[in-house]
Amino acid sequence: MVEVRPAVASDAPAIGTMLGEAFGDDPAWALFFPDGASRPAHLAAHYRHYVRRHPDRVDVAVEDGQTLGALLWEPPRRDAGRWARWGTRVAAALRLLVSPTARRGRAHTRAVEAHRPSEPHWYFHDIATGPRARGKGIGSALLRHRLDIIDRGVPEPVFLEAPPSGSRRLYERFGFSPVGIVPTGPGQESTAMIRPAGAQND
C-alpha cells in the first residue's frame, strides 16, 4: 500500500536520484544546467542537499520500502512583503552570479516570481514520480496529502509552476488556475498557477 509521509534526512539519496531523473529533460532546469548529459547528476545533488537541509518541507510517497514520488514545498512567509521579497531576490541573484551556467536562468526566475501572490502563500516547488509510480496516482496522492493539511489550517493560496506537459490538467483538478505564462526556451513555456484560499478539489 502506498504511504505518503513527511520525509527524513535519510530519504535524501533516493529522492535526489528520482527527481534528478524526472527533471533531466525539464526545459526550465536546462536554463541552469545546459549540458543534458550531466544535468541529472547536478539535479540529484541539488535535491539531495535540499532534502537533507529541509526534510520537514518534503512529502514522500513510498511503497514496500521504495520511493515512488516526492513533493517539495515552502510554507507561507509571514514576513512576506516588498522588502522581504527583495532580499530573497538579491540572495538568489548573488548565487546565480557566481555560477556562469545559471545566468540564463535569472530571467526565468524573475518571470516566475512576478506571478507569485503578494500575500503569504504556500509554494509547491517540485513534484515528481519515479518509473515504478506510473498509473498508481502518486502525483494525486501527494497533492491531496499536502492540500488536505493546508485546508485544515488557515486558508491561504498555493502557488506553483506547471511544466510544459500534461501536469497542468492534474493541477486544475485540485483547484489551481493559470495566472501567467513563463517562457522556458524556444517554443516552450510553463504555466504559473494559483489555488485560491478556500478552493476545493474536483
Tab-separated table of C-alpha atoms in Angstrom:
chain	number	residue	atom	x	y	z
A	1	MET	CA	0.000	0.000	0.000
A	2	VAL	CA	1.238	3.477	-0.882
A	3	GLU	CA	2.002	5.722	2.091
A	4	VAL	CA	2.564	9.474	1.926
A	5	ARG	CA	4.606	10.711	4.864
A	6	PRO	CA	6.986	13.504	5.848
A	7	ALA	CA	10.495	12.928	4.572
A	8	VAL	CA	13.508	12.341	6.795
A	9	ALA	CA	17.135	13.124	6.026
A	10	SER	CA	17.861	9.502	5.147
A	11	ASP	CA	15.381	9.777	2.236
A	12	ALA	CA	17.706	12.267	0.522
A	13	PRO	CA	19.650	9.826	-1.726
A	14	ALA	CA	16.551	8.110	-3.127
A	15	ILE	CA	14.615	11.344	-3.601
A	16	GLY	CA	17.616	13.056	-5.161
A	17	THR	CA	18.142	10.296	-7.697
A	18	MET	CA	14.448	10.102	-8.562
A	19	LEU	CA	13.968	13.861	-9.027
A	20	GLY	CA	17.241	14.180	-10.915
A	21	GLU	CA	15.986	11.661	-13.445
A	22	ALA	CA	12.445	13.074	-13.524
A	23	PHE	CA	13.612	16.619	-14.318
A	24	GLY	CA	16.528	15.665	-16.552
A	25	ASP	CA	14.658	16.921	-19.629
A	26	ASP	CA	12.873	19.826	-17.942
A	27	PRO	CA	13.329	22.977	-20.083
A	28	ALA	CA	13.434	25.305	-17.076
A	29	TRP	CA	16.261	23.340	-15.454
A	30	ALA	CA	18.043	23.284	-18.819
A	31	LEU	CA	18.477	27.054	-18.437
A	32	PHE	CA	20.563	26.448	-15.316
A	33	PHE	CA	22.338	23.269	-16.471
A	34	PRO	CA	22.688	23.410	-20.276
A	35	ASP	CA	24.628	20.138	-20.580
A	36	GLY	CA	21.980	17.467	-20.855
A	37	ALA	CA	24.392	14.632	-20.130
A	38	SER	CA	25.427	15.955	-16.714
A	39	ARG	CA	22.124	17.616	-15.795
A	40	PRO	CA	20.554	14.634	-13.939
A	41	ALA	CA	23.640	14.329	-11.721
A	42	HIS	CA	23.621	18.061	-10.937
A	43	LEU	CA	19.926	17.946	-10.151
A	44	ALA	CA	20.287	14.843	-7.984
A	45	ALA	CA	22.946	16.643	-5.922
A	46	HIS	CA	20.727	19.720	-5.656
A	47	TYR	CA	17.736	17.719	-4.434
A	48	ARG	CA	19.791	15.618	-2.027
A	49	HIS	CA	21.056	18.821	-0.432
A	50	TYR	CA	17.535	20.242	-0.193
A	51	VAL	CA	16.094	17.127	1.448
A	52	ARG	CA	18.942	16.861	3.943
A	53	ARG	CA	18.566	20.528	4.848
A	54	HIS	CA	14.766	20.749	4.821
A	55	PRO	CA	13.239	17.264	5.285
A	56	ASP	CA	10.329	18.978	7.035
A	57	ARG	CA	9.419	20.615	3.701
A	58	VAL	CA	9.233	17.394	1.722
A	59	ASP	CA	6.424	14.845	1.417
A	60	VAL	CA	7.425	11.421	0.090
A	61	ALA	CA	5.306	8.567	-1.274
A	62	VAL	CA	6.651	5.082	-0.526
A	63	GLU	CA	5.532	1.501	-1.054
A	64	ASP	CA	7.328	-1.611	0.190
A	65	GLY	CA	10.378	0.473	1.035
A	66	GLN	CA	10.584	2.005	-2.449
A	67	THR	CA	10.420	5.759	-3.063
A	68	LEU	CA	7.705	6.429	-5.653
A	69	GLY	CA	7.339	10.206	-5.591
A	70	ALA	CA	8.004	13.408	-3.704
A	71	LEU	CA	6.630	16.911	-3.274
A	72	LEU	CA	8.927	19.766	-2.232
A	73	TRP	CA	7.137	22.775	-0.781
A	74	GLU	CA	7.667	26.050	1.019
A	75	PRO	CA	5.360	27.283	3.793
A	76	PRO	CA	3.939	30.823	3.818
A	77	ARG	CA	6.383	33.570	4.729
A	78	ARG	CA	4.874	35.648	7.493
A	79	ASP	CA	7.271	38.449	6.684
A	80	ALA	CA	6.190	38.432	3.044
A	81	GLY	CA	6.300	41.907	1.640
A	82	ARG	CA	8.231	44.113	-0.724
A	83	TRP	CA	11.458	44.223	1.271
A	84	ALA	CA	11.437	40.547	2.261
A	85	ARG	CA	10.860	39.522	-1.357
A	86	TRP	CA	13.566	41.973	-2.471
A	87	GLY	CA	16.045	40.379	-0.083
A	88	THR	CA	15.190	36.916	-1.389
A	89	ARG	CA	15.740	38.035	-4.976
A	90	VAL	CA	19.075	39.657	-4.137
A	91	ALA	CA	20.304	36.481	-2.439
A	92	ALA	CA	19.205	34.381	-5.416
A	93	ALA	CA	20.855	36.784	-7.859
A	94	LEU	CA	24.134	36.652	-5.966
A	95	ARG	CA	24.110	32.853	-6.065
A	96	LEU	CA	23.488	32.924	-9.799
A	97	LEU	CA	26.258	35.447	-10.435
A	98	VAL	CA	28.877	33.055	-9.133
A	99	SER	CA	27.589	30.292	-11.386
A	100	PRO	CA	28.073	31.127	-15.087
A	101	THR	CA	25.895	28.215	-16.191
A	102	ALA	CA	22.986	29.609	-14.140
A	103	ARG	CA	22.925	33.133	-15.539
A	104	ARG	CA	20.433	32.241	-18.262
A	105	GLY	CA	18.004	31.166	-15.562
A	106	ARG	CA	17.778	34.590	-13.925
A	107	ALA	CA	15.150	35.873	-16.342
A	108	HIS	CA	13.115	32.713	-15.816
A	109	THR	CA	13.323	33.070	-12.033
A	110	ARG	CA	12.198	36.700	-12.220
A	111	ALA	CA	9.319	35.773	-14.523
A	112	VAL	CA	8.093	33.115	-12.093
A	113	GLU	CA	8.460	35.438	-9.098
A	114	ALA	CA	6.371	38.092	-10.846
A	115	HIS	CA	3.319	35.815	-10.694
A	116	ARG	CA	3.593	34.860	-7.012
A	117	PRO	CA	0.893	36.313	-4.723
A	118	SER	CA	1.873	39.327	-2.635
A	119	GLU	CA	0.154	37.885	0.454
A	120	PRO	CA	1.505	34.893	2.432
A	121	HIS	CA	1.123	31.696	0.411
A	122	TRP	CA	2.359	28.139	0.049
A	123	TYR	CA	4.755	27.387	-2.805
A	124	PHE	CA	4.886	23.899	-4.318
A	125	HIS	CA	8.390	23.879	-5.817
A	126	ASP	CA	8.641	20.431	-7.377
A	127	ILE	CA	6.513	17.327	-7.611
A	128	ALA	CA	7.567	14.211	-9.477
A	129	THR	CA	7.231	10.456	-9.506
A	130	GLY	CA	9.552	7.624	-10.446
A	131	PRO	CA	9.131	4.946	-13.137
A	132	ARG	CA	7.500	2.462	-10.725
A	133	ALA	CA	4.798	5.004	-9.911
A	134	ARG	CA	3.183	5.144	-13.331
A	135	GLY	CA	-0.546	4.536	-13.187
A	136	LYS	CA	-0.646	4.481	-9.384
A	137	GLY	CA	-1.970	8.029	-8.899
A	138	ILE	CA	1.080	9.010	-6.864
A	139	GLY	CA	1.045	12.631	-8.039
A	140	SER	CA	-2.582	12.975	-6.971
A	141	ALA	CA	-1.857	11.317	-3.623
A	142	LEU	CA	0.984	13.746	-2.903
A	143	LEU	CA	-1.107	16.776	-3.833
A	144	ARG	CA	-4.117	15.582	-1.857
A	145	HIS	CA	-1.988	14.876	1.231
A	146	ARG	CA	-0.432	18.346	1.402
A	147	LEU	CA	-3.570	20.236	0.317
A	148	ASP	CA	-5.633	18.450	2.975
A	149	ILE	CA	-3.147	19.652	5.596
A	150	ILE	CA	-3.280	23.185	4.199
A	151	ASP	CA	-7.084	23.192	4.112
A	152	ARG	CA	-7.309	22.172	7.754
A	153	GLY	CA	-5.376	25.287	8.752
A	154	VAL	CA	-5.713	28.973	7.939
A	155	PRO	CA	-6.994	29.306	4.343
A	156	GLU	CA	-4.135	30.581	2.172
A	157	PRO	CA	-3.360	30.400	-1.544
A	158	VAL	CA	-0.942	27.904	-3.074
A	159	PHE	CA	1.395	28.779	-5.944
A	160	LEU	CA	3.262	26.531	-8.375
A	161	GLU	CA	4.828	26.472	-11.821
A	162	ALA	CA	3.426	23.774	-14.090
A	163	PRO	CA	5.940	22.479	-16.672
A	164	PRO	CA	5.014	22.278	-20.364
A	165	SER	CA	3.345	18.890	-20.020
A	166	GLY	CA	0.007	17.345	-19.115
A	167	SER	CA	0.530	18.147	-15.428
A	168	ARG	CA	-1.474	21.356	-15.808
A	169	ARG	CA	-4.661	19.293	-16.123
A	170	LEU	CA	-3.788	17.471	-12.900
A	171	TYR	CA	-3.347	20.744	-11.019
A	172	GLU	CA	-6.619	22.122	-12.373
A	173	ARG	CA	-8.433	19.147	-10.846
A	174	PHE	CA	-7.105	20.284	-7.477
A	175	GLY	CA	-8.382	23.844	-7.836
A	176	PHE	CA	-5.371	25.542	-9.446
A	177	SER	CA	-5.957	28.133	-12.163
A	178	PRO	CA	-3.415	29.596	-14.608
A	179	VAL	CA	-2.326	33.170	-13.878
A	180	GLY	CA	0.500	33.630	-16.365
A	181	ILE	CA	2.875	32.123	-18.888
A	182	VAL	CA	6.619	31.794	-18.288
A	183	PRO	CA	8.929	31.261	-21.304
A	184	THR	CA	11.379	28.409	-20.726
A	185	GLY	CA	13.055	28.166	-24.113
A	186	PRO	CA	12.452	28.452	-27.857
A	187	GLY	CA	8.842	27.432	-28.422
A	188	GLN	CA	8.422	26.251	-24.831
A	189	GLU	CA	6.638	27.727	-21.851
A	190	SER	CA	5.484	26.779	-18.388
A	191	THR	CA	2.365	27.990	-16.601
A	192	ALA	CA	2.216	29.876	-13.311
A	193	MET	CA	-0.805	28.624	-11.365
A	194	ILE	CA	-2.519	29.604	-8.127
A	195	ARG	CA	-5.019	27.722	-5.987
A	196	PRO	CA	-7.017	30.421	-4.197
A	197	ALA	CA	-7.525	30.226	-0.448
A	198	GLY	CA	-10.537	28.053	0.275
A	199	ALA	CA	-10.551	26.344	-3.140
A	200	GLN	CA	-11.908	22.815	-3.354
A	201	ASN	CA	-10.541	19.766	-5.149
A	202	ASP	CA	-12.588	18.316	-8.010
